[in-house]
Amino acid sequence: MSQDIKETVKEKYAEAALKVLGGEKGSCGPSGACGCDPISDNLYDTSEKSGLPEGAVLASLGCGNPTALADLREGEVVLDLGSGGGIDVLLSAKRVGPTGRAYGLDMTDEMLAVARANQTKAGATNVEFLRGEIENIPLPANAVDVIISNCVINLSADKARVLKEAFRVLRPGGRFAVSDVVCRGEVPDAVRHSMELWVGCIAGALEEKEYQRLLTDAGFTDISVEPTRVYEFTDAGIDNVLAREISGRVMGAFIRARKPV
Ligand SMILES: C[S@@+](CC[C@H](N)C(=O)[O-])C[C@H]1O[C@@H](n2cnc3c(N)ncnc32)[C@H](O)[C@@H]1O
């Protein structure tokens, strides 16, 4: 089952990456009636985008702007789980400077190709894109100061394992600073199913308290979940009753936690 999810996710993001390589904007699900992408549009300001290769902006498929909210310092090591076309890795690399390092980790070869092309265009030398799965991070323990991620952990079929891996690779005192989609309160199965149709790229969003529980179980402390964008489902092409039931309960959120010293 979890292998099926992984393969489906990989196919979807390979497709999105190929679109970007062809000069189009990537997307991970159907857009709303607005013709826009209510999850990924307008997450970055003009000054952030203007300093990046166009391909990194076209490939942006996140649900937040983790580097704007994370406290990144000169010389730190950052790891982006599910780095896609590399937008947050390139932004992090600027923040940590030449004495720091920004790693991106992704399992989809086509996305890695987009990210590496963007790295070359940006001339970023303190960046490395790694091939692998966020459930098995290919880095040693205690190697990273800050873990970022943007709309990826919700895609994993084994979120508990992802959070344990994040904890393992963080140094004591290291920070988890992640944008993700979360639900507030129980979401009925039928709703969850319809929601998935619309928000293809965010299927599997965790309930907010469950997210906190899994972070605690992994060993994290100082946990907080801050909503950054609350989604309305009125233009999503789903049944009106279901839409009303979940409107305002599914959100882009910024999740912070710390590995104890
Ligand atoms: C919604 S996109 C987000 C990409 C990027 N973070 C951004 O903000 O543009 C999800 C990305 O995560 C990757 N991904 C999904 N599940 C993964 C997993 N289990 N291990 C590694 N990468 C994964 C996909 O290949 C894709 O590039």
mmCIF file of C-alpha atoms and ligand atoms in Angstrom:
data_model
loop_
_atom_site.group_PDB
_atom_site.id
_atom_site.type_symbol
_atom_site.label_atom_id
_atom_site.label_comp_id
_atom_site.label_asym_id
_atom_site.label_seq_id
_atom_site.Cartn_x
_atom_site.Cartn_y
_atom_site.Cartn_z
ATOM 1 C CA MET A 1 0.000 0.000 0.000
ATOM 2 C CA SER A 2 2.657 2.500 1.020
ATOM 3 C CA GLN A 3 4.712 1.439 -2.011
ATOM 4 C CA ASP A 4 1.683 2.204 -4.236
ATOM 5 C CA ILE A 5 1.367 5.670 -2.722
ATOM 6 C CA LYS A 6 5.052 6.299 -3.257
ATOM 7 C CA GLU A 7 4.943 5.219 -6.893
ATOM 8 C CA THR A 8 1.858 7.358 -7.576
ATOM 9 C CA VAL A 9 3.485 10.373 -5.938
ATOM 10 C CA LYS A 10 6.668 9.805 -7.929
ATOM 11 C CA GLU A 11 4.748 9.618 -11.233
ATOM 12 C CA LYS A 12 2.841 12.770 -10.431
ATOM 13 C CA TYR A 13 5.963 14.784 -9.619
ATOM 14 C CA ALA A 14 7.905 13.391 -12.561
ATOM 15 C CA GLU A 15 5.077 14.733 -14.735
ATOM 16 C CA ALA A 16 5.175 18.118 -12.988
ATOM 17 C CA ALA A 17 8.970 18.266 -13.440
ATOM 18 C CA LEU A 18 8.730 17.469 -17.161
ATOM 19 C CA LYS A 19 6.253 20.333 -17.562
ATOM 20 C CA VAL A 20 8.731 22.680 -15.921
ATOM 21 C CA LEU A 21 11.567 21.416 -18.138
ATOM 22 C CA GLY A 22 9.271 22.313 -21.074
ATOM 23 C CA GLY A 23 8.934 25.874 -19.722
ATOM 24 C CA GLU A 24 5.466 25.483 -18.180
ATOM 25 C CA LYS A 25 4.408 26.002 -14.583
ATOM 26 C CA GLY A 26 4.251 22.756 -12.614
ATOM 27 C CA SER A 27 1.077 21.828 -10.791
ATOM 28 C CA CYS A 28 0.159 18.999 -8.503
ATOM 29 C CA GLY A 29 -3.608 19.011 -8.719
ATOM 30 C CA PRO A 30 -6.544 20.567 -10.536
ATOM 31 C CA SER A 31 -6.834 24.304 -10.034
ATOM 32 C CA GLY A 32 -9.910 25.932 -8.578
ATOM 33 C CA ALA A 33 -12.506 27.824 -10.600
ATOM 34 C CA CYS A 34 -10.234 30.856 -10.259
ATOM 35 C CA GLY A 35 -7.852 29.155 -12.727
ATOM 36 C CA CYS A 36 -5.157 29.560 -10.107
ATOM 37 C CA ASP A 37 -3.553 27.221 -7.627
ATOM 38 C CA PRO A 38 -4.930 28.250 -4.232
ATOM 39 C CA ILE A 39 -2.287 26.203 -2.428
ATOM 40 C CA SER A 40 0.943 27.161 -4.190
ATOM 41 C CA ASP A 41 0.311 30.588 -5.738
ATOM 42 C CA ASN A 42 1.747 33.774 -4.220
ATOM 43 C CA LEU A 43 3.875 32.214 -1.508
ATOM 44 C CA TYR A 44 7.063 34.159 -2.280
ATOM 45 C CA ASP A 45 7.530 37.893 -2.595
ATOM 46 C CA THR A 46 8.952 39.569 -5.683
ATOM 47 C CA SER A 47 12.376 40.165 -4.188
ATOM 48 C CA GLU A 48 12.739 36.457 -3.333
ATOM 49 C CA LYS A 49 11.639 35.351 -6.814
ATOM 50 C CA SER A 50 13.693 37.873 -8.738
ATOM 51 C CA GLY A 51 16.934 36.477 -7.313
ATOM 52 C CA LEU A 52 16.169 32.923 -8.494
ATOM 53 C CA PRO A 53 16.303 31.071 -11.842
ATOM 54 C CA GLU A 54 12.893 31.057 -13.538
ATOM 55 C CA GLY A 55 12.812 27.241 -13.443
ATOM 56 C CA ALA A 56 12.922 27.263 -9.637
ATOM 57 C CA VAL A 57 9.905 29.568 -9.464
ATOM 58 C CA LEU A 58 7.978 27.580 -12.117
ATOM 59 C CA ALA A 59 8.620 24.360 -10.186
ATOM 60 C CA SER A 60 7.432 25.762 -6.861
ATOM 61 C CA LEU A 61 4.744 23.418 -5.528
ATOM 62 C CA GLY A 62 4.784 24.195 -1.843
ATOM 63 C CA CYS A 63 2.085 25.404 0.520
ATOM 64 C CA GLY A 64 4.163 27.887 2.489
ATOM 65 C CA ASN A 65 7.445 29.761 2.586
ATOM 66 C CA PRO A 66 9.538 27.969 5.215
ATOM 67 C CA THR A 67 12.720 29.994 4.786
ATOM 68 C CA ALA A 68 10.790 33.212 5.448
ATOM 69 C CA LEU A 69 9.611 31.814 8.788
ATOM 70 C CA ALA A 70 12.613 29.711 9.795
ATOM 71 C CA ASP A 71 15.406 31.346 11.708
ATOM 72 C CA LEU A 72 18.426 30.508 9.489
ATOM 73 C CA ARG A 73 21.887 31.676 10.451
ATOM 74 C CA GLU A 74 25.192 32.124 8.664
ATOM 75 C CA GLY A 75 27.229 28.889 8.613
ATOM 76 C CA GLU A 76 24.334 26.527 9.377
ATOM 77 C CA VAL A 77 23.493 23.251 7.616
ATOM 78 C CA VAL A 78 19.937 23.068 6.271
ATOM 79 C CA LEU A 79 18.115 20.053 4.873
ATOM 80 C CA ASP A 80 14.956 20.382 2.747
ATOM 81 C CA LEU A 81 12.814 17.230 2.772
ATOM 82 C CA GLY A 82 11.223 16.775 -0.672
ATOM 83 C CA SER A 83 13.071 19.661 -2.292
ATOM 84 C CA GLY A 84 11.314 19.499 -5.689
ATOM 85 C CA GLY A 85 12.719 22.096 -8.105
ATOM 86 C CA GLY A 86 14.888 23.473 -5.309
ATOM 87 C CA ILE A 87 13.339 26.873 -4.554
ATOM 88 C CA ASP A 88 13.677 26.622 -0.762
ATOM 89 C CA VAL A 89 17.149 25.076 -0.976
ATOM 90 C CA LEU A 90 18.402 27.991 -3.074
ATOM 91 C CA LEU A 91 16.796 30.524 -0.721
ATOM 92 C CA SER A 92 18.311 28.725 2.305
ATOM 93 C CA ALA A 93 21.745 28.643 0.663
ATOM 94 C CA LYS A 94 21.715 32.436 0.433
ATOM 95 C CA ARG A 95 20.767 32.722 4.087
ATOM 96 C CA VAL A 96 23.430 30.355 5.455
ATOM 97 C CA GLY A 97 26.102 31.846 3.176
ATOM 98 C CA PRO A 98 29.339 30.318 1.876
ATOM 99 C CA THR A 99 30.274 28.821 5.244
ATOM 100 C CA GLY A 100 26.934 27.012 5.466
ATOM 101 C CA ARG A 101 25.405 24.249 3.367
ATOM 102 C CA ALA A 102 21.926 23.543 1.997
ATOM 103 C CA TYR A 103 20.898 19.992 1.121
ATOM 104 C CA GLY A 104 17.799 19.086 -0.857
ATOM 105 C CA LEU A 105 16.450 15.534 -0.711
ATOM 106 C CA ASP A 106 14.001 14.155 -3.274
ATOM 107 C CA MET A 107 13.068 10.719 -4.603
ATOM 108 C CA THR A 108 11.957 11.805 -8.099
ATOM 109 C CA ASP A 109 14.756 11.801 -10.692
ATOM 110 C CA GLU A 110 13.006 14.324 -12.948
ATOM 111 C CA MET A 111 12.637 16.771 -10.039
ATOM 112 C CA LEU A 112 16.298 16.311 -9.134
ATOM 113 C CA ALA A 113 17.196 17.150 -12.762
ATOM 114 C CA VAL A 114 15.165 20.387 -12.516
ATOM 115 C CA ALA A 115 16.741 21.240 -9.151
ATOM 116 C CA ARG A 116 20.313 20.621 -10.343
ATOM 117 C CA ALA A 117 19.729 22.715 -13.476
ATOM 118 C CA ASN A 118 18.460 25.519 -11.227
ATOM 119 C CA GLN A 119 21.483 25.174 -8.963
ATOM 120 C CA THR A 120 23.806 25.536 -11.970
ATOM 121 C CA LYS A 121 21.905 28.600 -13.233
ATOM 122 C CA ALA A 122 22.028 30.143 -9.763
ATOM 123 C CA GLY A 123 25.761 29.380 -9.439
ATOM 124 C CA ALA A 124 25.127 28.033 -5.936
ATOM 125 C CA THR A 125 28.199 26.175 -4.679
ATOM 126 C CA ASN A 126 27.043 25.521 -1.108
ATOM 127 C CA VAL A 127 24.132 23.349 -2.321
ATOM 128 C CA GLU A 128 23.785 19.602 -2.823
ATOM 129 C CA PHE A 129 20.744 17.707 -4.059
ATOM 130 C CA LEU A 130 20.520 14.136 -2.753
ATOM 131 C CA ARG A 131 18.456 11.320 -4.228
ATOM 132 C CA GLY A 132 16.517 9.391 -1.627
ATOM 133 C CA GLU A 133 13.431 9.054 0.495
ATOM 134 C CA ILE A 134 12.446 11.177 3.438
ATOM 135 C CA GLU A 135 11.617 7.947 5.308
ATOM 136 C CA ASN A 136 15.341 6.961 5.044
ATOM 137 C CA ILE A 137 17.363 10.158 5.018
ATOM 138 C CA PRO A 138 20.787 9.505 3.476
ATOM 139 C CA LEU A 139 22.713 11.561 6.031
ATOM 140 C CA PRO A 140 24.386 10.585 9.314
ATOM 141 C CA ALA A 141 22.935 11.337 12.752
ATOM 142 C CA ASN A 142 23.423 14.832 14.239
ATOM 143 C CA ALA A 143 24.471 16.378 10.915
ATOM 144 C CA VAL A 144 21.908 19.132 10.345
ATOM 145 C CA ASP A 145 21.012 22.385 12.143
ATOM 146 C CA VAL A 146 17.638 23.030 10.527
ATOM 147 C CA ILE A 147 15.155 20.807 8.723
ATOM 148 C CA ILE A 148 12.812 22.578 6.371
ATOM 149 C CA SER A 149 10.172 21.088 4.084
ATOM 150 C CA ASN A 150 7.356 22.467 1.989
ATOM 151 C CA CYS A 151 4.211 20.443 1.445
ATOM 152 C CA VAL A 152 5.841 17.014 1.391
ATOM 153 C CA ILE A 153 5.449 15.216 4.715
ATOM 154 C CA ASN A 154 1.688 14.979 4.062
ATOM 155 C CA LEU A 155 2.522 12.866 1.002
ATOM 156 C CA SER A 156 4.303 10.186 2.994
ATOM 157 C CA ALA A 157 2.521 6.970 3.924
ATOM 158 C CA ASP A 158 4.760 6.687 7.004
ATOM 159 C CA LYS A 159 4.838 10.090 8.675
ATOM 160 C CA ALA A 160 5.983 8.719 12.053
ATOM 161 C CA ARG A 161 9.092 7.371 10.388
ATOM 162 C CA VAL A 162 9.786 10.643 8.552
ATOM 163 C CA LEU A 163 9.651 12.558 11.836
ATOM 164 C CA LYS A 164 11.938 10.031 13.555
ATOM 165 C CA GLU A 165 14.420 10.365 10.703
ATOM 166 C CA ALA A 166 14.238 14.158 10.924
ATOM 167 C CA PHE A 167 14.992 13.880 14.650
ATOM 168 C CA ARG A 168 17.934 11.520 14.022
ATOM 169 C CA VAL A 169 19.746 13.762 11.523
ATOM 170 C CA LEU A 170 19.227 16.972 13.522
ATOM 171 C CA ARG A 171 21.958 18.055 15.915
ATOM 172 C CA PRO A 172 20.972 18.463 19.566
ATOM 173 C CA GLY A 173 19.259 21.867 19.700
ATOM 174 C CA GLY A 174 18.456 21.592 15.968
ATOM 175 C CA ARG A 175 15.205 23.023 14.614
ATOM 176 C CA PHE A 176 12.351 21.534 12.632
ATOM 177 C CA ALA A 177 10.726 24.360 10.599
ATOM 178 C CA VAL A 178 8.266 22.953 8.122
ATOM 179 C CA SER A 179 5.363 24.154 5.974
ATOM 180 C CA ASP A 180 2.715 21.499 5.531
ATOM 181 C CA VAL A 181 -1.001 21.039 5.096
ATOM 182 C CA VAL A 182 -2.886 20.052 8.237
ATOM 183 C CA CYS A 183 -6.536 19.500 9.132
ATOM 184 C CA ARG A 184 -8.198 20.826 12.264
ATOM 185 C CA GLY A 185 -10.503 18.226 13.839
ATOM 186 C CA GLU A 186 -11.660 14.908 12.448
ATOM 187 C CA VAL A 187 -12.293 14.850 8.734
ATOM 188 C CA PRO A 188 -14.896 12.251 7.662
ATOM 189 C CA ASP A 189 -13.666 9.674 5.139
ATOM 190 C CA ALA A 190 -15.969 10.879 2.378
ATOM 191 C CA VAL A 191 -14.723 14.407 2.845
ATOM 192 C CA ARG A 192 -11.148 13.288 2.914
ATOM 193 C CA HIS A 193 -11.712 11.468 -0.334
ATOM 194 C CA SER A 194 -13.225 14.514 -2.053
ATOM 195 C CA MET A 195 -10.563 16.698 -0.631
ATOM 196 C CA GLU A 196 -7.948 14.493 -2.178
ATOM 197 C CA LEU A 197 -9.508 14.960 -5.585
ATOM 198 C CA TRP A 198 -8.986 18.644 -5.340
ATOM 199 C CA VAL A 199 -5.761 18.886 -3.461
ATOM 200 C CA GLY A 200 -4.015 16.016 -5.247
ATOM 201 C CA CYS A 201 -0.642 17.072 -3.938
ATOM 202 C CA ILE A 202 -1.689 17.195 -0.294
ATOM 203 C CA ALA A 203 -3.473 13.902 0.193
ATOM 204 C CA GLY A 204 -2.778 12.481 3.608
ATOM 205 C CA ALA A 205 -2.714 15.766 5.521
ATOM 206 C CA LEU A 206 -2.389 15.057 9.243
ATOM 207 C CA GLU A 207 -4.800 16.258 11.859
ATOM 208 C CA GLU A 208 -3.064 19.063 13.768
ATOM 209 C CA LYS A 209 -3.025 17.295 17.174
ATOM 210 C CA GLU A 210 -1.887 14.041 15.588
ATOM 211 C CA TYR A 211 1.037 15.938 14.010
ATOM 212 C CA GLN A 212 1.988 17.250 17.451
ATOM 213 C CA ARG A 213 1.676 13.776 18.957
ATOM 214 C CA LEU A 214 3.925 12.202 16.297
ATOM 215 C CA LEU A 215 6.525 14.950 16.828
ATOM 216 C CA THR A 216 6.444 14.329 20.584
ATOM 217 C CA ASP A 217 6.768 10.563 20.034
ATOM 218 C CA ALA A 218 9.817 11.188 17.840
ATOM 219 C CA GLY A 219 11.444 13.112 20.741
ATOM 220 C CA PHE A 220 10.819 16.745 19.746
ATOM 221 C CA THR A 221 9.977 19.533 22.194
ATOM 222 C CA ASP A 222 8.782 23.173 21.841
ATOM 223 C CA ILE A 223 6.209 22.125 19.255
ATOM 224 C CA SER A 224 3.856 24.630 17.641
ATOM 225 C CA VAL A 225 1.502 24.612 14.660
ATOM 226 C CA GLU A 226 0.696 28.044 13.214
ATOM 227 C CA PRO A 227 -1.881 28.353 10.413
ATOM 228 C CA THR A 228 -0.558 30.400 7.485
ATOM 229 C CA ARG A 229 -3.342 29.979 4.891
ATOM 230 C CA VAL A 230 -6.797 28.562 5.487
ATOM 231 C CA TYR A 231 -8.396 26.961 2.422
ATOM 232 C CA GLU A 232 -11.958 27.450 1.256
ATOM 233 C CA PHE A 233 -13.434 24.708 -0.856
ATOM 234 C CA THR A 234 -16.180 26.686 -2.577
ATOM 235 C CA ASP A 235 -14.450 26.783 -5.960
ATOM 236 C CA ALA A 236 -12.926 23.347 -5.805
ATOM 237 C CA GLY A 237 -15.537 21.507 -7.813
ATOM 238 C CA ILE A 238 -16.510 19.288 -4.903
ATOM 239 C CA ASP A 239 -19.919 18.623 -3.463
ATOM 240 C CA ASN A 240 -21.316 21.697 -1.654
ATOM 241 C CA VAL A 241 -22.212 19.914 1.570
ATOM 242 C CA LEU A 242 -18.744 18.419 1.851
ATOM 243 C CA ALA A 243 -17.174 21.733 0.941
ATOM 244 C CA ARG A 244 -19.064 23.513 3.742
ATOM 245 C CA GLU A 245 -18.088 20.815 6.208
ATOM 246 C CA ILE A 246 -14.361 21.253 5.708
ATOM 247 C CA SER A 247 -14.129 24.925 4.785
ATOM 248 C CA GLY A 248 -11.787 26.619 7.195
ATOM 249 C CA ARG A 249 -10.542 23.300 8.623
ATOM 250 C CA VAL A 250 -7.829 22.498 6.109
ATOM 251 C CA MET A 251 -4.866 24.814 6.138
ATOM 252 C CA GLY A 252 -1.331 25.494 5.176
ATOM 253 C CA ALA A 253 0.549 25.660 8.457
ATOM 254 C CA PHE A 254 4.039 26.311 9.758
ATOM 255 C CA ILE A 255 5.202 23.635 12.177
ATOM 256 C CA ARG A 256 8.059 24.309 14.559
ATOM 257 C CA ALA A 257 9.812 21.907 16.930
ATOM 258 C CA ARG A 258 13.219 21.412 18.501
ATOM 259 C CA LYS A 259 15.505 18.472 19.256
ATOM 260 C CA PRO A 260 16.464 18.820 22.929
ATOM 261 C CA VAL A 261 20.110 19.677 23.716
HETATM 262 C C1 LIG B 1 4.430 19.126 -3.446
HETATM 263 S S1 LIG B 1 6.052 18.911 -4.108
HETATM 264 C C2 LIG B 1 6.920 20.136 -3.172
HETATM 265 C C3 LIG B 1 8.264 20.438 -3.730
HETATM 266 C C4 LIG B 1 9.021 21.574 -3.032
HETATM 267 N N1 LIG B 1 9.139 21.332 -1.615
HETATM 268 C C5 LIG B 1 8.369 22.907 -3.282
HETATM 269 O O1 LIG B 1 7.998 23.592 -2.333
HETATM 270 O O2 LIG B 1 8.240 23.270 -4.448
HETATM 271 C C6 LIG B 1 6.554 17.363 -3.359
HETATM 272 C C7 LIG B 1 7.982 16.903 -3.658
HETATM 273 O O3 LIG B 1 8.321 15.923 -2.697
HETATM 274 C C8 LIG B 1 8.892 14.788 -3.306
HETATM 275 N N2 LIG B 1 8.529 13.635 -2.460
HETATM 276 C C9 LIG B 1 7.295 13.202 -2.139
HETATM 277 N N3 LIG B 1 7.339 12.157 -1.312
HETATM 278 C C10 LIG B 1 8.655 11.905 -1.095
HETATM 279 C C11 LIG B 1 9.356 10.938 -0.312
HETATM 280 N N4 LIG B 1 8.688 10.001 0.391
HETATM 281 N N5 LIG B 1 10.706 10.971 -0.311
HETATM 282 C C12 LIG B 1 11.377 11.911 -1.037
HETATM 283 N N6 LIG B 1 10.765 12.845 -1.801
HETATM 284 C C13 LIG B 1 9.419 12.859 -1.824
HETATM 285 C C14 LIG B 1 8.298 14.755 -4.701
HETATM 286 O O4 LIG B 1 9.133 14.075 -5.596
HETATM 287 C C15 LIG B 1 8.173 16.247 -5.014
HETATM 288 O O5 LIG B 1 9.331 16.740 -5.634
#
